[in-house]
XYZ file of C-alpha atoms in Angstrom:
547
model
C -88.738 149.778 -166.318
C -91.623 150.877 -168.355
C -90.740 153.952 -171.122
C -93.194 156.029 -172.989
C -92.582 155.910 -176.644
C -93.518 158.928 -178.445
C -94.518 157.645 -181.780
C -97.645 155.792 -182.945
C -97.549 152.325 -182.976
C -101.047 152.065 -184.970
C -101.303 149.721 -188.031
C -102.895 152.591 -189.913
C -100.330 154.517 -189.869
C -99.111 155.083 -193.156
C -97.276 158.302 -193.514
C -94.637 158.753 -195.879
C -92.300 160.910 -194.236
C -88.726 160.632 -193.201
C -88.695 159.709 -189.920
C -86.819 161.294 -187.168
C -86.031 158.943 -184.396
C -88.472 158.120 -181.597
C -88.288 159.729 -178.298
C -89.062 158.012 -175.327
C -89.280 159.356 -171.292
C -87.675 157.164 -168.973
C -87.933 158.471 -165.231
C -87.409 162.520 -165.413
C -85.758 162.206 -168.953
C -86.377 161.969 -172.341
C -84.178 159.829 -174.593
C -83.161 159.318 -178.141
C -84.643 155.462 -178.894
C -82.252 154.538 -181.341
C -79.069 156.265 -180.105
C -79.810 156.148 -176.043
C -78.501 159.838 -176.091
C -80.508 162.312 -173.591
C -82.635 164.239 -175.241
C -82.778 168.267 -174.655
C -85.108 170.492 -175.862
C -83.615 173.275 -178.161
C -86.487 174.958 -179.050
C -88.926 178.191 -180.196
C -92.354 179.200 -179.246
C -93.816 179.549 -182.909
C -97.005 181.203 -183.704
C -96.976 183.941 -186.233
C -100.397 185.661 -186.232
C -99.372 188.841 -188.130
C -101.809 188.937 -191.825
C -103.932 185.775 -190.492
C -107.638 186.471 -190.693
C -109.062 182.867 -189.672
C -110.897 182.833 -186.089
C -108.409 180.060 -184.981
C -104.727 181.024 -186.452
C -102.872 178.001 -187.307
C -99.842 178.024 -188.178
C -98.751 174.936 -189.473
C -101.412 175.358 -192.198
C -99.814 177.981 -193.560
C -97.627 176.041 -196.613
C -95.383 179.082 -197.335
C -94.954 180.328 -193.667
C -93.755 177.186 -192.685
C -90.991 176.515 -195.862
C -90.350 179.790 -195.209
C -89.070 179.732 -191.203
C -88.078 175.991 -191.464
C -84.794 177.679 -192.953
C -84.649 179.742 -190.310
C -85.052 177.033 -187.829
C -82.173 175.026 -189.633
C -79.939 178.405 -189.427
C -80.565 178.283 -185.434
C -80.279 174.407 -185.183
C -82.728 173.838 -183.147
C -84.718 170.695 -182.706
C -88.500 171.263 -181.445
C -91.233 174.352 -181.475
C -94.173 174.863 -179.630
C -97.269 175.777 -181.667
C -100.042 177.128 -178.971
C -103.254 176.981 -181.987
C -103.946 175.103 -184.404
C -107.821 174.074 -186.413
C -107.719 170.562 -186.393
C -109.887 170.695 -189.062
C -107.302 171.709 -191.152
C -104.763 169.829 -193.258
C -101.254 170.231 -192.025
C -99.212 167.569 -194.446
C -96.882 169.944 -195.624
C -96.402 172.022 -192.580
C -95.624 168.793 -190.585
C -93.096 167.029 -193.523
C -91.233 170.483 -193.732
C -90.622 170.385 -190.227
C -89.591 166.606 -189.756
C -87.409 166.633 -192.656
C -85.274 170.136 -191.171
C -85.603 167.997 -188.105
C -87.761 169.871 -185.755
C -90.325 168.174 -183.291
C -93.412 169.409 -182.570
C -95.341 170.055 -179.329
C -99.003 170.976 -179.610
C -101.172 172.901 -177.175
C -104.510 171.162 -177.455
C -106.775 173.445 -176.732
C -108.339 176.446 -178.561
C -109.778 179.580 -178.160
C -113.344 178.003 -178.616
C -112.884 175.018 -176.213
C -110.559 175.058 -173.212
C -111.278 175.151 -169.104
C -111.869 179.033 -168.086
C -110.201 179.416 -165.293
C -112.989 181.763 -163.296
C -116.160 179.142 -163.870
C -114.272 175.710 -164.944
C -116.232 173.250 -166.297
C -114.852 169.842 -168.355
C -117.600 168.622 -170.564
C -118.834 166.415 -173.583
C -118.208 169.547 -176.175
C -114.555 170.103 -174.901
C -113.824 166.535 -174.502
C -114.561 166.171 -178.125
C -112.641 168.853 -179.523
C -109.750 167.881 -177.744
C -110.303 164.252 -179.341
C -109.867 165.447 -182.571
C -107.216 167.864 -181.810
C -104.733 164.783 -180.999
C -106.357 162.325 -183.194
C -105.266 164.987 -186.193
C -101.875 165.490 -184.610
C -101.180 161.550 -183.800
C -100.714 161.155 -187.275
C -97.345 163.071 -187.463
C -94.384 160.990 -186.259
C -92.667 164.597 -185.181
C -95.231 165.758 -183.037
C -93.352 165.026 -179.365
C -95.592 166.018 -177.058
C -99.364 167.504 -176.126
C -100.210 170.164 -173.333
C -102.958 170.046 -171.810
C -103.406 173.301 -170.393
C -101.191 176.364 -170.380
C -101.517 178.635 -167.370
C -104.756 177.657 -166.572
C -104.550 178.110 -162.574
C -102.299 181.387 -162.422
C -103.204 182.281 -158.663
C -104.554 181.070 -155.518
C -107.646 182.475 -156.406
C -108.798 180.125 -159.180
C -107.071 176.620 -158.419
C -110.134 175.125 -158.763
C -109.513 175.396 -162.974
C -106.792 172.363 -161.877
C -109.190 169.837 -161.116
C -110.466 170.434 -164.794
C -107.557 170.577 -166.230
C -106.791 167.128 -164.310
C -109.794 165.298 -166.067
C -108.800 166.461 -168.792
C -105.373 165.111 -168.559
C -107.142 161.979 -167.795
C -109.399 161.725 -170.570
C -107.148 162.656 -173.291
C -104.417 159.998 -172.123
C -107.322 157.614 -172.056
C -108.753 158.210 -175.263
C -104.983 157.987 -177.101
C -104.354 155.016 -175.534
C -107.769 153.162 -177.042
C -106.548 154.195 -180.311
C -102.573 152.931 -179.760
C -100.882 156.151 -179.477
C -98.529 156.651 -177.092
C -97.721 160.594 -177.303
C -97.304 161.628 -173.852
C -99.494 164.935 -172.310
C -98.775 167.630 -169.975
C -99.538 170.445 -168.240
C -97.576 174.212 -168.392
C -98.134 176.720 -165.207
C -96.913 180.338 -164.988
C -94.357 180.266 -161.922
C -96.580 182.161 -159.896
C -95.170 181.806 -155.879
C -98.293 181.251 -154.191
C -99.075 177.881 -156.250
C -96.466 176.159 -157.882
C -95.367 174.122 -155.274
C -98.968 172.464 -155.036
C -99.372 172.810 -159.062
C -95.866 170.656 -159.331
C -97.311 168.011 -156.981
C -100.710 168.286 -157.987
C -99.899 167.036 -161.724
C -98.092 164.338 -160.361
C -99.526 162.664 -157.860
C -102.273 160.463 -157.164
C -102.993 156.392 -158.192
C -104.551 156.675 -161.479
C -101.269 157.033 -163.735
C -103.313 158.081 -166.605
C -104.791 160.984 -164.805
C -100.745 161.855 -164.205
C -99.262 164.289 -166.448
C -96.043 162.907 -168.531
C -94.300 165.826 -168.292
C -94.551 169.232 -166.659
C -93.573 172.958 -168.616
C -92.641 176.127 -166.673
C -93.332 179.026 -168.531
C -90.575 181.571 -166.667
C -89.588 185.426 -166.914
C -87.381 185.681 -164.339
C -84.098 186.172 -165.605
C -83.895 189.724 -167.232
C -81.421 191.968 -167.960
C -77.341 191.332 -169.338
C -75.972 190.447 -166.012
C -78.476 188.527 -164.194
C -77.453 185.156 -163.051
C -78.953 181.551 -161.898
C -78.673 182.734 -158.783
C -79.745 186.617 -158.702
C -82.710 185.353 -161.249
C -83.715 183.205 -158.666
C -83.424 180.409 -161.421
C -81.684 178.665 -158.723
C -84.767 178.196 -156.618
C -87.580 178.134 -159.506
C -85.378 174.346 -160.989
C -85.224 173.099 -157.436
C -88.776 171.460 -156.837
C -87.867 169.304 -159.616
C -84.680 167.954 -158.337
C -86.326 165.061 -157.356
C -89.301 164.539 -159.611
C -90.392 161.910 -161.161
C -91.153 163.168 -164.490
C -89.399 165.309 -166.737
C -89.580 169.618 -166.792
C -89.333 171.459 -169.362
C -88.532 175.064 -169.675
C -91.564 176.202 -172.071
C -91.267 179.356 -172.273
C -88.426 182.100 -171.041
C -87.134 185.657 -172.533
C -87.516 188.536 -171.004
C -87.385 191.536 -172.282
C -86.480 193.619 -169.228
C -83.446 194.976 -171.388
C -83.126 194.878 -174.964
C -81.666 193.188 -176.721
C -81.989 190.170 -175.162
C -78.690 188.221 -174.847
C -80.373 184.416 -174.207
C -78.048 183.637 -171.591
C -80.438 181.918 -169.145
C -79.878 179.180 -172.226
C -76.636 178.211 -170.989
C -78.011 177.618 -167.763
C -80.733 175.525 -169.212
C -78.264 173.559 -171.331
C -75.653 173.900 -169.115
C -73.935 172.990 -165.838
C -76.699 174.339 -163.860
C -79.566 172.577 -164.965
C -78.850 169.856 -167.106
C -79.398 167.031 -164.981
C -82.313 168.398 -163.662
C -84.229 169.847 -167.034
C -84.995 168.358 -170.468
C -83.795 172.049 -171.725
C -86.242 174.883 -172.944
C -88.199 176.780 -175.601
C -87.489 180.549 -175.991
C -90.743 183.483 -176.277
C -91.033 183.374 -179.303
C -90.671 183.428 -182.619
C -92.537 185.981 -184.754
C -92.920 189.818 -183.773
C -96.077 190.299 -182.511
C -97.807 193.510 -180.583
C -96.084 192.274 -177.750
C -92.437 192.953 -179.326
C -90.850 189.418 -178.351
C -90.149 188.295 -181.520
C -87.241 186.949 -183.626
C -88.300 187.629 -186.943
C -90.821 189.736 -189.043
C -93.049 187.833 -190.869
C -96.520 187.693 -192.285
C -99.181 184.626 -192.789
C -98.793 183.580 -196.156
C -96.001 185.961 -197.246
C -92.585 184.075 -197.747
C -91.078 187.856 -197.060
C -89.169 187.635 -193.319
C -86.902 190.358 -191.589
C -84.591 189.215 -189.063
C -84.387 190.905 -185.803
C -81.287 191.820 -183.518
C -82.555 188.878 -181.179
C -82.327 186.376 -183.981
C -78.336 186.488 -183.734
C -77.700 186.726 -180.642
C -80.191 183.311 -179.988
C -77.932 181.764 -182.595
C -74.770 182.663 -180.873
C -75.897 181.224 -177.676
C -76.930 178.029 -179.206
C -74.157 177.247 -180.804
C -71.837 177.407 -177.819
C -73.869 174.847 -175.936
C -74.102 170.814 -175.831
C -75.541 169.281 -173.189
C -74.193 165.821 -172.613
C -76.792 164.433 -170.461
C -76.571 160.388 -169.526
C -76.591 157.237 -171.796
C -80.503 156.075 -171.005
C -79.068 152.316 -170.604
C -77.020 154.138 -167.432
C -80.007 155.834 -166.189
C -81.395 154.066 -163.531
C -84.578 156.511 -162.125
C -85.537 156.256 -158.202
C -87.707 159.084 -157.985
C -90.899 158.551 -156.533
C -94.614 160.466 -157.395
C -95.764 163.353 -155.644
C -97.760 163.798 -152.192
C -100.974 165.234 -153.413
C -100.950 168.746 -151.491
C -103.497 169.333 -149.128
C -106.190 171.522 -148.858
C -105.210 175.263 -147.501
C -106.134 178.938 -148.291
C -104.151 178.620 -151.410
C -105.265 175.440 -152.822
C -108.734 174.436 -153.283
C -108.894 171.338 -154.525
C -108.826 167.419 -153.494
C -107.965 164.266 -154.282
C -111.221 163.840 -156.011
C -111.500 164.141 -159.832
C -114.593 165.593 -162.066
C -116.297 162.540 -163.646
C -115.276 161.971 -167.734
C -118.151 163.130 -170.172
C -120.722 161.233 -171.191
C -122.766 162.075 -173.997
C -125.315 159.231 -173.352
C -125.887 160.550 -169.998
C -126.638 164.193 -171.429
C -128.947 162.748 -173.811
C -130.713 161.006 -171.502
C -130.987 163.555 -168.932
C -132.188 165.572 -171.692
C -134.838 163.227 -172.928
C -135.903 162.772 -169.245
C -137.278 166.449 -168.608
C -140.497 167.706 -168.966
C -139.640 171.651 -168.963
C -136.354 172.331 -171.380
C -135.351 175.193 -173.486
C -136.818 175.524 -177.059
C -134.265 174.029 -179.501
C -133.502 177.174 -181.200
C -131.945 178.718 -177.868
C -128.559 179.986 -178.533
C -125.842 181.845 -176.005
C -124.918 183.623 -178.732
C -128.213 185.614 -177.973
C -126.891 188.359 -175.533
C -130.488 189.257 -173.982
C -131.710 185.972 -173.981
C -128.618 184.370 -172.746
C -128.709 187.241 -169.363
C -132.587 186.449 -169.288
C -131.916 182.718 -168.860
C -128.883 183.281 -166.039
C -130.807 185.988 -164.290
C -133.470 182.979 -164.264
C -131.218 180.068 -163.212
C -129.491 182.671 -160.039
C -132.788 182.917 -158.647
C -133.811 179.405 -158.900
C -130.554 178.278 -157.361
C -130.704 180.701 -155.132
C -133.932 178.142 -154.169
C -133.775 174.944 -155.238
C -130.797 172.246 -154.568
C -128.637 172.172 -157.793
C -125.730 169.906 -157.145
C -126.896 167.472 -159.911
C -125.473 169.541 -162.464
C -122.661 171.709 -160.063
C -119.280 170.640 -158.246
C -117.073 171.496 -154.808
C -113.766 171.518 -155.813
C -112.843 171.535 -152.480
C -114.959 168.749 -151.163
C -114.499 166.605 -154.576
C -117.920 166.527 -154.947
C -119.267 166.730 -158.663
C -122.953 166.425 -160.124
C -124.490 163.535 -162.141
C -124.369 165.803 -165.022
C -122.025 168.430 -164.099
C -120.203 167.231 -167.256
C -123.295 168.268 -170.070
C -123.117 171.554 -171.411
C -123.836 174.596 -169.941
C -127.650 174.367 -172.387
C -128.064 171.219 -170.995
C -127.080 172.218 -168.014
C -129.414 175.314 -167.641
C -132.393 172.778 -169.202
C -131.948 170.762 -166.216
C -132.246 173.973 -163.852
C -135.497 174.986 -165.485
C -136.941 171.458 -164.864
C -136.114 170.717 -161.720
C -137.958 173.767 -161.002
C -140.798 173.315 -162.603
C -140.669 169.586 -160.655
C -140.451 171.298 -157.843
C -143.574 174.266 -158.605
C -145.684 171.054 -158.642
C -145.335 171.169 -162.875
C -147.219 174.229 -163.322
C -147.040 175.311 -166.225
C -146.634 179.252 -165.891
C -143.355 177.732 -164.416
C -141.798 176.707 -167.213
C -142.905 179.837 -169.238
C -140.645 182.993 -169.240
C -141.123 186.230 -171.310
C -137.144 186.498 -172.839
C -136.620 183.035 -173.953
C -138.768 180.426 -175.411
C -139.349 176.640 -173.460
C -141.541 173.849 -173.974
C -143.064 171.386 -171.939
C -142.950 167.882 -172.699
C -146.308 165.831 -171.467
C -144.377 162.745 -172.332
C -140.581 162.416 -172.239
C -138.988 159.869 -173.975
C -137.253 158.294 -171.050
C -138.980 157.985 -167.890
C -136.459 157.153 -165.293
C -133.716 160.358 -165.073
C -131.769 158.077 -162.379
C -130.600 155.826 -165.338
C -128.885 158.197 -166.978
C -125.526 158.707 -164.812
C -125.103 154.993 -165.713
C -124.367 155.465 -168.770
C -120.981 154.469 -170.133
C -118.463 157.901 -170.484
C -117.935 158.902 -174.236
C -113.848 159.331 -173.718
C -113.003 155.956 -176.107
C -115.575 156.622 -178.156
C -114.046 158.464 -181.861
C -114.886 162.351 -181.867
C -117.204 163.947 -183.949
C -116.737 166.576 -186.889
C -116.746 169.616 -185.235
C -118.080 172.608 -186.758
C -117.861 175.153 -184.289
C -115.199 177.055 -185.656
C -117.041 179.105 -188.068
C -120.865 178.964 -186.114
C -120.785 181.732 -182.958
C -123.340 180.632 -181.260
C -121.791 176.971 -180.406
C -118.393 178.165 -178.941
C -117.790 176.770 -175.667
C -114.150 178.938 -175.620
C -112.153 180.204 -172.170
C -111.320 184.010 -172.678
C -108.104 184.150 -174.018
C -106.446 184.792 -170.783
C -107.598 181.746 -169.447
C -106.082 179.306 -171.204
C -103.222 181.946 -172.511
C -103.187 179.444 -175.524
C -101.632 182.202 -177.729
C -98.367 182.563 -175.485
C -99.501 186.058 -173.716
C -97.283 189.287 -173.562
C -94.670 188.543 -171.011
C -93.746 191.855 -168.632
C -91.333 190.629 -166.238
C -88.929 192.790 -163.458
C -85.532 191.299 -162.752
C -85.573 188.365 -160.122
C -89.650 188.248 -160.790
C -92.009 185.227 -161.813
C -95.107 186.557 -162.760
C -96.099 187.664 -166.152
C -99.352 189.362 -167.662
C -101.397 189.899 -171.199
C -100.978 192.680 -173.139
C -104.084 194.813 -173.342
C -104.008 194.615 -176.855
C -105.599 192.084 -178.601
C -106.112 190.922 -182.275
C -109.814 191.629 -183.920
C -110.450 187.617 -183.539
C -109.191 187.451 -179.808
C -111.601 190.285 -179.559
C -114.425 188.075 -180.884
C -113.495 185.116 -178.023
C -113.673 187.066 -175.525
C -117.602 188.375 -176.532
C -118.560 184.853 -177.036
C -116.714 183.854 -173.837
C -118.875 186.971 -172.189
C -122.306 185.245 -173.466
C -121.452 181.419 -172.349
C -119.702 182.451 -169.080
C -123.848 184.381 -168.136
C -124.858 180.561 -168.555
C -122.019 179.155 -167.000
C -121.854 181.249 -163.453
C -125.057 180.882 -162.762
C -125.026 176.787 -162.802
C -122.702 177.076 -160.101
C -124.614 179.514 -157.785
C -124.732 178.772 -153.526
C -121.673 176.462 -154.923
C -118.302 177.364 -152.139
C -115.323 176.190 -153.818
């Protein structure tokens, strides 16, 4: 039997830190390596965005928040958070040793706000494959960080299940990339329990031959269970755990609390830890930490401020947790016969195949780029409102014309352009050529009065049919990304999409669906008007395309 080890095995490791022991999945359970004790998830949600002014709040760069609430963590004993943003840009030292030593693991949502799959027009390409790169090449470092997600409620409805298929190459890509560099951190996915989907969302993420484009381990973000009296059963707990009575990978509970009555008494935890679900779960992580607008929190606190106010949840989570132990199974008497998933099929509900978008490659972009003869000037930016609506009121119409499946995809067929993985400017540059190829290279055709082009007598390469040869860019090391603080270059989902910040969770009794809170922060605010720019771009390359 083959485990995962969750710790980096690479020479250059060198950190300093006390260590807590290595985890490692075996079958549909995680495991203490040194003790062979099951391992359970005890754990908070944990991103404070209260006083934090940076576009991407992170957390666990805040030095004082995180000495701070590590004493509060201790106080609870738990053993793991989730952080949903971080800047990988960042330093985190600190954050990371204050955490291992009060002996908390760490699970890390890897996308942000600027670069993760939108869920209306999904798209997996070189500029998100390289800010996830250095998301979990920053994080590898840290021998507490457990785990990386790979998408959090990306496909929330039968509507947009095409955002999987992203999501899945993703998956793919990521593992890929952290095994070339010896890391062995496993990756998952997180969906929102929605009915219509999760069935084909739990066998979709684990199914299939290629076991890298497998997730690890899947996370259920839940709201069923609300009020003082509910049960596993009248919850409907009961029948949300039982698809994964005989999976082959571990679930996690990654988010739960509802607030349906206040104030919240946790006891769906002794389910998770308990009788119940024990031997079905690796336990759960409870919505959240830090009062935000959307009144879930445990605590009052503010970024930099070393001020907190506990709340009437806080004690009541404590009280819970300390009347629970899970005992779980010794791993060396764990003897896993699960088998993977059946791919689900295609149906009115599920639009996707077997079929997988191709991995990035920047070579190929380049080359496709240096192959045209009509492309956008080089000062073109989406962050241009009017130009950016010029140029997709432009591409519609010559879609609505032309063939452009070199740089679209069918979901549904598992068919995916040459360059459907370039960006969506290199994307719209190959539009405007293959239109002027196809108006006979006149040039009025590659002229238009609300954006600026050039024509190129002589491009650089001369053979565009080369170009999807070139090797993908997934092993190659990631590049410094400066995106974060330049508006025009953000490549970001709405914040809804990706729901990397947790979401407001409304919830009745017995139900599974949850929804944002209208209100938003002032730098959610700002993703969502860049998101409005891009997306222009990014609809349009996929015009005449039926998912």
């Amino acid at each position: 039997m083959k485990f995962l080890s969750l710790y980096l095995f690479s020479l250059l490791q060198t950190s300093a830190f006390a260590s807590l022991n290595p985890l490692v999945i075996k079958g549909s359970k995680f495991f203490d390596s040194v003790t062979g004790e099951q391992f359970y998830f005890k754990g908070i949600n944990y991103q404070p965005r209260t006083g934090a002014t940076s576009k991407i709040q992170d957390p666990l760069a805040d030095e004082v928040g995180c000495k701070r609430d590590a004493k509060i963590f201790a106080e609870l004993k738990i053993n793991s958070i989730r952080v949903y943003e971080t800047d990988s840009s960042l330093n985190h030292d600190v954050c990371m040793k204050t955490l291992e030593d009060a002996g908390v693991y760490v699970m890390i949502d890897v996308p942000t706000p600027f670069y993760s799959v939108n869920r209306e027009d999904p798209s997996w390409d070189i500029d998100m494959l390289n800010s996830h790169k250095l998301k979990v090449k920053e994080f590898s470092k840290y021998k507490n960080v457990v785990a990386f997600i790979i998408g959090n409620e990306v496909t929330n409805s039968k509507l947009n299940t095409p955002a999987s298929a992203f999501i899945k190459a993703a998956l793919r890509d990521i593992k890929t990339y952290l095994k070339s560099i010896k890391v062995s951190i496993p990756v998952g996915y997180v969906d929102n329990d929605d009915e219509d989907i999760r069935l084909s969302l739990i066998s979709y993420f684990n199914c299939g031959d290629d076991q890298n484009a497998r997730a690890d381990f899947y996370g259920i973000n839940t709201y069923r269970w609300c009020g003082p009296n509910a049960t596993f059963k009248s919850s409907s707990f009961n029948k949300m755990i039982e698809p994964f009575k005989n999976y082959s990978i571990p679930s996690i509970i990654t988010e739960f609390g509802c607030i349906g009555d206040e104030p919240r008494k946790f006891n769906e935890f002794k389910s998770i830890l308990g009788p119940d679900m024990e031997n079905i779960s690796s336990g759960g992580l409870v919505y959240e930490y830090s009062q935000e607008e959307n009144n879930y929190g445990l605590v009052k606190v503010s970024y930099g401020n070393s001020d907190i106010e506990k709340l009437k949840d806080l004690e009541n989570l404590k009280n819970v947790l300390s009347s629970i132990n899970p005992k779980g199974i010794k791993m060396n008497n764990y003897n896993p016969s699960n088998k993977i998933s059946d791919c689900p099929p295609i149906s009115d509900n599920w639009k996707v195949s077997k079929n997988l978008p191709p991995s990035p490659s920047e070579e190929a972009c380049s080359c496709m780029i240096d192959s045209l003869s009509c492309n956008l000037d080089s000062e073109f930016s989406i962050s241009d409102s009017s130009k950016a609506k010029s140029l997709g009121d432009t591409l519609s119409y010559i879609c609505a014309s032309i063939s452009c499946s070199d740089v679209s995809h069918n979901t549904e067929k598992g068919e995916y352009g040459d360059f459907s993985f370039c960006n969506p400017v290199q994307r719209s540059a190959w539009i405007l050529n293959a239109n002027y190829i196809n108006q006979k290279k006149q040039n009025s055709t590659c002229q238009f009065n609300n954006f600026k082009t050039e024509i190129i007598n002589s491009p650089k390469n001369k053979d565009i049919t080369q170009c999807n040869k070139l090797n993908n860019s997934v092993n190659n090391d990631p590049k410094s990304d400066n995106s974060n603080s330049t508006e025009g270059d953000s490549n970001n989902d709405d914040e809804g999409s990706n729901n990397n910040d947790g979401g407001s969770k409304n919830s009745d009794e017995g139900s599974s669906t949850s929804t944002k809170s209208s209100n938003q922060s002032n730098s959610q605010k700002y993703y969502t008007l860049n998101l409005a720019l891009s997306t222009i771009v990014i609809t349009a390359l996929f015009c005449g395309v039926v998912y």
